[in-house]
Tab-separated table of C-alpha atoms in Angstrom:
chain	number	residue	atom	x	y	z
A	1	UNK	CA	38.840	-84.649	88.314
A	2	UNK	CA	40.048	-82.593	91.351
A	3	UNK	CA	38.698	-79.847	92.658
A	4	UNK	CA	39.038	-76.346	91.098
A	5	UNK	CA	39.010	-72.641	92.284
A	6	UNK	CA	36.902	-70.213	90.530
A	7	UNK	CA	39.076	-69.507	88.266
A	8	UNK	CA	39.868	-73.434	86.504
A	9	UNK	CA	43.049	-73.816	89.065
A	10	UNK	CA	43.345	-77.177	90.243
A	11	UNK	CA	43.230	-77.715	94.322
A	12	UNK	CA	45.996	-80.084	95.319
A	13	UNK	CA	45.043	-82.510	97.532
A	14	UNK	CA	48.708	-82.849	99.150
A	15	UNK	CA	48.693	-82.909	103.558
A	16	UNK	CA	51.654	-81.787	105.752
A	17	UNK	CA	54.335	-83.107	107.109
A	18	UNK	CA	53.790	-83.550	111.064
A	19	UNK	CA	57.086	-84.695	112.994
A	20	UNK	CA	56.488	-85.164	116.940
A	21	UNK	CA	59.346	-84.234	119.205
A	22	UNK	CA	62.158	-86.409	119.693
A	23	UNK	CA	60.784	-88.444	115.987
A	24	UNK	CA	63.067	-88.151	112.639
A	25	UNK	CA	65.352	-90.413	112.205
A	26	UNK	CA	68.467	-90.163	115.110
A	27	UNK	CA	72.379	-90.476	113.643
A	28	UNK	CA	75.589	-90.424	115.187
A	29	UNK	CA	77.926	-88.369	114.000
A	30	UNK	CA	81.072	-89.533	116.249
A	31	UNK	CA	80.321	-87.454	119.389
A	32	UNK	CA	77.525	-84.961	117.642
A	33	UNK	CA	73.724	-86.403	118.045
A	34	UNK	CA	71.918	-85.872	114.292
A	35	UNK	CA	67.989	-85.866	114.284
A	36	UNK	CA	66.714	-85.325	110.690
A	37	UNK	CA	63.620	-84.092	110.779
A	38	UNK	CA	62.622	-83.345	106.846
A	39	UNK	CA	64.815	-85.081	104.041
A	40	UNK	CA	63.756	-83.421	101.394
A	41	UNK	CA	61.177	-85.936	100.002
A	42	UNK	CA	57.705	-83.852	101.434
A	43	UNK	CA	58.775	-80.435	100.023
A	44	UNK	CA	58.418	-78.750	96.900
A	45	UNK	CA	55.146	-81.031	96.100
A	46	UNK	CA	52.948	-78.580	95.085
A	47	UNK	CA	55.599	-77.043	92.635
A	48	UNK	CA	55.598	-79.506	90.080
A	49	UNK	CA	51.005	-79.531	89.900
A	50	UNK	CA	51.177	-82.177	86.701
A	51	UNK	CA	47.483	-83.345	85.231
A	52	UNK	CA	48.226	-86.662	84.047
A	53	UNK	CA	44.613	-88.830	82.918
A	54	UNK	CA	42.561	-86.317	84.468
A	55	UNK	CA	44.217	-86.775	87.803
A	56	UNK	CA	46.591	-84.433	89.907
A	57	UNK	CA	50.025	-85.584	91.118
A	58	UNK	CA	53.100	-84.053	92.373
A	59	UNK	CA	56.510	-84.899	92.933
A	60	UNK	CA	59.376	-83.463	95.731
A	61	UNK	CA	61.613	-81.547	94.413
A	62	UNK	CA	63.810	-81.629	97.848
A	63	UNK	CA	64.133	-77.906	98.647
A	64	UNK	CA	64.272	-77.969	102.269
A	65	UNK	CA	66.559	-80.288	104.611
A	66	UNK	CA	65.464	-79.633	108.223
A	67	UNK	CA	67.766	-81.605	111.576
A	68	UNK	CA	68.804	-80.893	114.670
A	69	UNK	CA	72.217	-80.878	115.432
A	70	UNK	CA	73.058	-81.922	119.169
A	71	UNK	CA	77.024	-81.147	120.320
A	72	UNK	CA	78.158	-82.120	123.762
A	73	UNK	CA	80.142	-79.507	125.737
A	74	UNK	CA	83.838	-79.314	124.410
A	75	UNK	CA	83.355	-80.540	121.154
A	76	UNK	CA	85.225	-79.755	117.957
A	77	UNK	CA	83.007	-79.277	114.720
A	78	UNK	CA	84.276	-80.613	110.917
A	79	UNK	CA	87.081	-78.818	109.355
A	80	UNK	CA	86.945	-75.561	107.609
A	81	UNK	CA	84.496	-75.838	104.337
A	82	UNK	CA	82.748	-74.015	102.018
A	83	UNK	CA	79.342	-76.054	100.097
A	84	UNK	CA	78.827	-75.658	96.179
A	85	UNK	CA	75.620	-76.451	95.783
A	86	UNK	CA	73.567	-76.036	99.247
A	87	UNK	CA	72.794	-72.754	101.292
A	88	UNK	CA	72.576	-73.510	105.110
A	89	UNK	CA	70.637	-71.585	108.524
A	90	UNK	CA	71.616	-72.966	111.733
A	91	UNK	CA	69.130	-71.212	114.654
A	92	UNK	CA	70.736	-71.718	118.422
A	93	UNK	CA	67.970	-73.744	120.297
A	94	UNK	CA	70.535	-74.298	123.740
A	95	UNK	CA	74.137	-73.572	124.987
A	96	UNK	CA	76.240	-71.585	122.503
A	97	UNK	CA	78.075	-72.182	119.640
A	98	UNK	CA	81.497	-71.304	118.212
A	99	UNK	CA	81.051	-70.416	114.285
A	100	UNK	CA	84.379	-69.804	112.561
A	101	UNK	CA	84.827	-68.061	109.069
A	102	UNK	CA	88.662	-69.338	107.939
A	103	UNK	CA	91.482	-67.126	107.259
A	104	UNK	CA	91.785	-69.341	103.673
A	105	UNK	CA	95.782	-69.932	102.559
A	106	UNK	CA	96.505	-70.109	106.689
A	107	UNK	CA	95.472	-73.356	108.278
A	108	UNK	CA	94.003	-73.357	112.180
A	109	UNK	CA	93.726	-69.735	111.685
A	110	UNK	CA	90.343	-67.738	111.992
A	111	UNK	CA	89.858	-64.740	110.150
A	112	UNK	CA	86.456	-64.139	112.187
A	113	UNK	CA	84.448	-66.069	115.495
A	114	UNK	CA	80.994	-65.743	116.089
A	115	UNK	CA	79.778	-67.339	120.041
A	116	UNK	CA	76.289	-67.990	118.905
A	117	UNK	CA	73.640	-67.596	121.965
A	118	UNK	CA	70.887	-68.736	122.182
A	119	UNK	CA	68.041	-67.707	119.690
A	120	UNK	CA	70.929	-66.280	117.679
A	121	UNK	CA	70.672	-67.311	113.582
A	122	UNK	CA	73.561	-67.897	111.033
A	123	UNK	CA	73.003	-67.720	107.537
A	124	UNK	CA	75.931	-69.478	105.404
A	125	UNK	CA	75.585	-68.834	101.591
A	126	UNK	CA	76.865	-70.761	99.039
A	127	UNK	CA	80.902	-70.848	99.005
A	128	UNK	CA	81.359	-69.040	102.615
A	129	UNK	CA	84.364	-70.716	104.398
A	130	UNK	CA	82.884	-71.871	107.914
A	131	UNK	CA	82.998	-73.721	110.709
A	132	UNK	CA	81.430	-74.304	113.893
A	133	UNK	CA	82.569	-75.734	117.377
A	134	UNK	CA	81.116	-76.043	120.840
A	135	UNK	CA	83.949	-75.194	123.315
A	136	UNK	CA	81.550	-74.062	126.130
A	137	UNK	CA	80.825	-76.120	129.084
A	138	UNK	CA	77.151	-77.034	128.106
A	139	UNK	CA	75.735	-78.962	125.713
A	140	UNK	CA	74.473	-76.855	122.457
A	141	UNK	CA	71.364	-77.755	120.316
A	142	UNK	CA	71.034	-76.003	117.004
A	143	UNK	CA	68.115	-76.505	114.172
A	144	UNK	CA	69.617	-76.709	110.446
A	145	UNK	CA	68.284	-76.217	107.516
A	146	UNK	CA	69.806	-76.927	103.638
A	147	UNK	CA	68.322	-75.672	100.890
A	148	UNK	CA	68.153	-77.792	98.528
A	149	UNK	CA	67.814	-81.001	100.953
A	150	UNK	CA	70.825	-83.345	99.542
A	151	UNK	CA	73.445	-82.644	102.016
A	152	UNK	CA	71.016	-84.364	104.709
A	153	UNK	CA	72.329	-87.561	103.022
A	154	UNK	CA	75.824	-86.284	103.932
A	155	UNK	CA	75.002	-86.775	107.320
A	156	UNK	CA	73.311	-90.485	106.530
A	157	UNK	CA	77.196	-91.146	105.405
A	158	UNK	CA	78.791	-89.576	107.854
A	159	UNK	CA	77.089	-91.885	110.181
A	160	UNK	CA	78.114	-95.292	108.949
A	161	UNK	CA	82.024	-93.817	108.419
A	162	UNK	CA	82.162	-92.754	112.579
A	163	UNK	CA	82.342	-94.684	115.997
A	164	UNK	CA	79.906	-92.950	118.063
A	165	UNK	CA	80.642	-90.948	120.778
A	166	UNK	CA	84.504	-90.856	119.448
A	167	UNK	CA	85.865	-87.762	117.689
A	168	UNK	CA	85.430	-87.321	113.843
A	169	UNK	CA	88.805	-88.068	112.160
A	170	UNK	CA	88.737	-84.910	109.777
A	171	UNK	CA	90.075	-87.342	106.513
A	172	UNK	CA	86.371	-89.054	107.391
A	173	UNK	CA	84.469	-85.781	107.078
A	174	UNK	CA	86.474	-84.668	103.907
A	175	UNK	CA	85.819	-87.959	102.420
A	176	UNK	CA	82.107	-87.261	103.317
A	177	UNK	CA	82.096	-83.677	102.180
A	178	UNK	CA	83.610	-84.645	98.761
A	179	UNK	CA	80.792	-86.647	97.490
A	180	UNK	CA	78.200	-83.867	98.641
A	181	UNK	CA	79.731	-80.829	96.721
A	182	UNK	CA	81.706	-79.322	100.068
A	183	UNK	CA	85.922	-78.447	99.555
A	184	UNK	CA	86.931	-78.387	103.107
A	185	UNK	CA	89.627	-74.964	103.037
A	186	UNK	CA	91.956	-76.335	105.592
A	187	UNK	CA	92.202	-80.045	107.301
A	188	UNK	CA	92.526	-77.871	111.580
A	189	UNK	CA	88.833	-78.723	113.031
A	190	UNK	CA	88.468	-75.957	115.295
A	191	UNK	CA	89.240	-77.347	118.814
A	192	UNK	CA	88.091	-76.812	122.030
A	193	UNK	CA	90.449	-75.036	124.299
A	194	UNK	CA	92.935	-77.573	126.282
């Protein structure tokens, strides 16, 4: 029987998940690098505590996915899109990242462009059309979260579909996005200036 609080609530015997610097699963997404730090398998376990045969058990529910996205200079992002099933956040840790809000119905045109610098934080709720790029002269890095975490599997799939170091064709991104409840707004990735 697990230890309990004075009121009889069982005390879970869960541990933290520590990911050292430079650890995690590293994926190449064309020219981008994605370092997965949490795929959801270590999150939400305390939400589903079940007593079975006098044992306290738990189950992960994939509440949070976390990755570091590394973009070389002058790199376009994915085609503009929105997500039906997850929210995203981006925290810029190096360089600058351009976030684009597309003008729906006018392919290749943005109604809003925001240049996020180190320390800036961007929240993308469900159904908010968006994309990002690095049109600048230095590498950019972002801390990315997805809740729930299932979109981390999009990165895993995408890493098997493109060629390392080469631009990811929009059609490839669109095929992978469609498998993860993501709708493309237009087929034109936002490119770095020539």
